[in-house]
Amino acid sequence: MQQSNMSAGLPSVLIPYPGPVDAGWQDIFVYLRPESNGVQIESAILKVFSQQPSYKTDLTLAYMANLPGEFMMANHVVENHYQVQLHFAVHGRNAFTPHMKYVFSRYFQVDFDQANIYGAFTALRVFRLSPEELFKLWVDPADLLEINGQIIKRVGGNYVVNYNIPALLHKHSRTTDIAVLMFRTRLSYPEFAATVEQVRDSLVEMGYLKPTEPLGRIFHYSKGPMDQLRDGLGYLYTANGSNIAFEDLSFARYLMEHGVSKSVILNLVKFPVVVMDDDREVDFFRLTDGCDYLHCIRIMRRIRSQYMYTLNQ
């Protein structure tokens, strides 16, 4: 990818964002991890997508940019994107809701109040590990539990909350630039995911990904409307480094046209742990993975309450 604005520390936007699109389409973001081989991986992704029968009619590349590490650091892009996970990684057990405590105790068969539970950053000091060492610390799959979008890893007799966050932050620096693509599509999420699996096969064949490695090590892609909204807030820019206006994000525009206020939408992005009308406590991002816009807003209207907490670290 060309990097004409890199010296200025501004995004290099090759395909500018065209504005919001009507319901029936999805804006699915794909952005590469800093540790990926950027140009080659990006080319492989574009090749697979451009070979789809639906390309140009039901699937098109609508935005393409390179975000310099310097720009991302200055704008706290990664910290803002993972602010909820970061909150739990910092505060550990003190961030758990009563429901999370119950699920934790039931799954691991221990008393929550007696368990050695550490936020990931505290665990680095306690175990004297680097962020990468903590991330790569292998455990049996049965020693991993996800509650409300937060991952708890059992390490011996200890429990680490969001063990991956320190490594994720550590991999981003002023020298790590990332490529961001946005595909505008009428494909369903399962159909889009099938194309992503073809990308995975290509990356394995080219030697960029081991067959046993998760695709998330290479790139992220939006899994649902709320996910694409969060991705748009964090990774959608003009060439002068300005965020695209909130009202011009496709799903934000749809929600506001259906009577949901900007403050309600942003609060849901920041505080996604909610209680539904059937008393389930869930992470709203996970709950709406794979939904279309209409289904997502119907689920949103069933929210009874949400957990709110201080996000500044």
XYZ file of C-alpha atoms in Angstrom:
313
model
C 0.000 0.000 0.000
C 1.273 3.499 -0.810
C 2.041 5.658 2.186
C 2.032 9.230 0.840
C 0.996 10.839 4.134
C 3.190 8.760 6.400
C 5.809 11.494 6.896
C 3.061 13.779 8.209
C 1.768 11.083 10.571
C -1.638 11.180 8.878
C -3.727 8.355 7.430
C -3.041 7.417 3.813
C -6.551 7.103 2.401
C -6.560 5.346 -0.973
C -10.344 4.892 -1.187
C -12.277 7.576 0.766
C -15.375 6.638 2.731
C -18.403 7.187 0.456
C -20.929 7.963 3.200
C -23.678 5.863 4.817
C -25.587 3.192 2.935
C -29.202 2.055 3.165
C -30.346 -0.881 5.282
C -29.898 -4.174 3.493
C -26.176 -3.576 3.218
C -23.461 -4.087 5.808
C -20.200 -2.159 6.233
C -17.736 -4.814 7.343
C -14.306 -3.645 8.415
C -11.148 -5.697 8.054
C -7.978 -4.430 9.705
C -4.637 -6.128 9.924
C -2.832 -6.840 13.180
C 0.544 -5.087 13.619
C 2.402 -8.421 13.619
C 1.027 -9.448 10.210
C 3.036 -9.059 7.007
C 0.990 -6.066 5.902
C 1.345 -5.664 2.138
C 1.372 -9.379 1.324
C -1.562 -10.171 3.617
C -3.514 -7.219 2.281
C -2.933 -8.381 -1.299
C -4.065 -11.907 -0.433
C -7.271 -10.593 1.158
C -8.089 -8.375 -1.815
C -7.380 -11.175 -4.278
C -9.803 -13.593 -2.607
C -12.575 -11.008 -2.272
C -12.174 -9.741 -5.843
C -12.599 -13.299 -7.146
C -16.018 -13.736 -5.533
C -18.931 -14.038 -8.006
C -20.752 -11.329 -6.064
C -17.881 -8.837 -6.290
C -18.962 -5.445 -7.647
C -22.676 -6.308 -7.369
C -23.219 -7.476 -3.772
C -19.709 -6.946 -2.427
C -17.369 -4.036 -3.011
C -14.325 -2.422 -1.436
C -15.671 0.925 -0.177
C -12.803 2.248 2.010
C -9.081 1.605 2.136
C -6.488 3.323 4.302
C -3.215 2.913 6.127
C -3.100 4.251 9.690
C 0.418 5.157 10.887
C 1.427 3.912 14.313
C 2.281 7.472 15.300
C -1.252 8.595 14.441
C -2.853 5.670 16.278
C -0.801 6.297 19.406
C -1.583 10.024 19.417
C -5.311 9.349 19.030
C -5.433 6.375 21.462
C -7.175 4.329 18.775
C -6.421 0.913 20.264
C -7.124 1.910 23.879
C -10.473 3.419 22.898
C -11.417 0.408 20.785
C -10.702 -2.046 23.614
C -11.744 0.225 26.474
C -14.108 -2.282 28.090
C -11.596 -5.139 27.941
C -8.935 -2.746 29.199
C -11.125 -1.795 32.145
C -11.436 -5.448 33.190
C -7.715 -6.086 32.560
C -6.862 -3.239 34.932
C -9.464 -3.789 37.658
C -9.681 -7.585 37.588
C -12.069 -9.044 40.149
C -13.352 -5.607 41.166
C -14.967 -5.173 37.734
C -17.076 -8.358 37.947
C -20.851 -8.071 38.099
C -22.784 -10.385 40.461
C -23.765 -12.526 37.478
C -20.138 -12.830 36.374
C -19.134 -13.896 39.893
C -21.812 -16.584 39.859
C -20.781 -17.930 36.434
C -17.103 -17.876 37.432
C -17.717 -19.863 40.624
C -19.967 -22.379 38.906
C -17.581 -22.969 36.004
C -14.332 -23.230 37.942
C -15.938 -24.775 41.049
C -14.308 -22.274 43.413
C -15.562 -19.589 45.773
C -15.184 -16.270 43.951
C -14.265 -14.402 47.146
C -11.514 -16.916 47.946
C -10.063 -17.239 44.421
C -6.791 -15.595 43.352
C -8.113 -13.397 40.529
C -5.817 -10.859 38.872
C -6.302 -8.288 36.170
C -3.793 -8.927 33.382
C -1.535 -6.012 34.298
C -1.295 -7.124 37.924
C -0.609 -10.678 36.713
C 2.449 -9.423 34.795
C 3.965 -8.243 38.072
C 2.834 -11.215 40.155
C 4.100 -13.844 37.695
C 7.054 -11.737 36.458
C 6.129 -12.303 32.841
C 6.313 -10.102 29.769
C 3.055 -9.269 27.958
C 3.932 -11.755 25.204
C 4.843 -14.487 27.705
C 1.503 -14.065 29.464
C -0.304 -14.143 26.130
C 1.457 -17.315 24.970
C 1.124 -19.120 28.296
C -0.627 -22.301 27.150
C -3.517 -23.754 29.103
C -6.077 -26.424 28.352
C -9.206 -25.036 26.604
C -11.194 -26.040 29.705
C -9.139 -23.458 31.656
C -10.550 -20.594 29.597
C -13.899 -18.964 30.312
C -15.555 -16.070 28.506
C -18.150 -14.046 30.414
C -19.741 -10.911 28.999
C -16.988 -10.582 26.404
C -14.171 -10.913 28.992
C -11.793 -13.884 28.996
C -10.573 -15.528 32.207
C -7.579 -17.849 31.990
C -6.854 -20.306 34.804
C -3.108 -20.628 35.410
C -2.527 -23.234 38.091
C -4.471 -21.956 41.099
C -4.689 -18.406 39.751
C -7.095 -16.663 37.389
C -6.113 -13.901 34.941
C -8.686 -11.526 33.436
C -8.135 -10.553 29.776
C -4.632 -11.992 29.591
C -4.327 -10.890 25.935
C -4.740 -7.134 26.462
C -1.171 -6.221 27.572
C 0.298 -8.029 24.542
C -2.234 -6.426 22.221
C -1.307 -2.955 23.446
C 2.402 -3.773 23.458
C 2.357 -4.771 19.777
C 1.124 -1.323 18.764
C 3.791 1.365 18.673
C 4.772 4.449 16.687
C 6.425 2.182 14.126
C 3.569 -0.285 13.598
C 1.199 0.876 10.876
C -1.966 -1.022 10.027
C -4.074 -1.416 6.908
C -7.846 -0.917 7.181
C -10.345 -2.100 4.573
C -14.109 -1.687 4.583
C -16.238 -3.946 2.424
C -19.784 -2.853 1.665
C -21.909 -5.920 1.074
C -25.401 -7.352 0.782
C -24.069 -10.764 1.814
C -25.229 -12.139 5.135
C -22.649 -12.534 7.884
C -22.477 -16.331 7.373
C -21.877 -15.747 3.652
C -19.187 -13.182 4.376
C -17.604 -15.520 6.936
C -17.412 -18.210 4.246
C -15.357 -15.830 2.121
C -13.145 -15.103 5.132
C -12.499 -18.858 5.398
C -11.277 -18.784 1.805
C -8.914 -15.987 2.820
C -7.703 -18.186 5.655
C -7.052 -21.084 3.268
C -5.027 -18.765 1.020
C -2.958 -17.446 3.926
C -2.213 -21.006 5.081
C -1.258 -22.019 1.545
C 1.049 -18.994 1.238
C 2.694 -19.803 4.572
C 1.534 -16.693 6.431
C -0.663 -18.653 8.832
C -0.222 -22.054 10.426
C -3.219 -24.397 10.014
C -3.732 -24.450 13.789
C -3.425 -20.676 14.301
C -6.590 -18.578 14.737
C -7.244 -16.110 11.934
C -7.561 -13.372 14.564
C -3.764 -13.392 14.873
C -3.640 -11.882 11.373
C -6.685 -9.641 11.082
C -9.972 -8.637 12.647
C -13.273 -8.309 10.838
C -16.623 -6.924 12.031
C -18.903 -9.677 13.334
C -22.156 -7.704 13.632
C -23.752 -4.249 13.366
C -22.503 -3.108 16.783
C -19.036 -4.382 15.948
C -19.012 -2.491 12.646
C -20.175 0.642 14.473
C -17.298 0.367 16.951
C -14.881 -0.315 14.095
C -16.149 2.737 12.238
C -15.703 4.948 15.279
C -12.105 3.809 15.663
C -10.756 3.205 12.173
C -12.653 5.418 9.720
C -10.835 8.676 8.866
C -10.448 11.337 6.245
C -7.029 12.093 4.750
C -6.566 15.002 7.161
C -6.921 12.689 10.158
C -10.472 13.666 11.132
C -13.007 11.077 12.246
C -15.943 10.490 9.954
C -18.971 12.150 11.571
C -20.917 9.801 13.827
C -24.135 10.514 11.937
C -22.463 9.373 8.694
C -21.739 5.847 9.942
C -24.245 3.516 8.293
C -25.586 1.757 11.385
C -25.555 4.940 13.464
C -27.618 6.671 10.775
C -30.058 3.736 10.719
C -30.499 3.741 14.504
C -31.027 7.491 14.679
C -33.569 7.359 11.851
C -35.430 4.776 13.969
C -35.563 6.960 17.058
C -32.434 5.901 18.972
C -30.476 8.905 20.232
C -26.745 9.399 19.728
C -26.115 9.344 23.493
C -27.929 6.008 23.889
C -25.933 4.475 21.019
C -22.568 5.695 22.332
C -23.395 4.537 25.863
C -24.151 1.084 24.517
C -20.785 1.001 22.711
C -18.987 2.065 25.905
C -21.026 -0.053 28.330
C -22.159 -3.174 26.447
C -22.943 -5.361 29.481
C -26.740 -5.242 29.638
C -29.690 -6.986 31.290
C -32.429 -8.049 28.892
C -36.173 -8.221 29.532
C -35.857 -11.958 30.209
C -33.307 -11.230 33.010
C -30.299 -12.469 31.030
C -27.092 -10.502 31.595
C -25.161 -10.427 28.317
C -22.560 -8.594 26.289
C -24.560 -6.754 23.628
C -21.807 -7.104 21.029
C -21.806 -10.886 21.403
C -25.596 -11.031 21.508
C -25.953 -9.248 18.161
C -23.129 -10.942 16.254
C -24.379 -11.842 12.791
C -27.584 -9.794 13.002
C -28.905 -7.533 10.285
C -29.884 -3.966 11.222
C -33.572 -4.708 11.833
C -32.891 -7.721 14.059
C -30.288 -5.764 16.024
C -32.587 -2.839 16.785
C -35.356 -5.237 17.840
C -32.968 -6.824 20.338
C -31.824 -3.380 21.475
C -35.384 -2.437 22.386
C -35.493 -5.385 24.784
C -32.692 -4.009 26.981
C -33.940 -3.357 30.518
C -30.767 -1.951 32.098
C -27.004 -1.785 31.634
C -23.913 -1.727 33.820
C -21.996 1.556 33.772
C -18.621 2.173 35.352
C -15.661 4.541 35.157
C -13.605 3.743 32.061
C -10.687 6.119 32.642
C -7.648 4.163 33.750
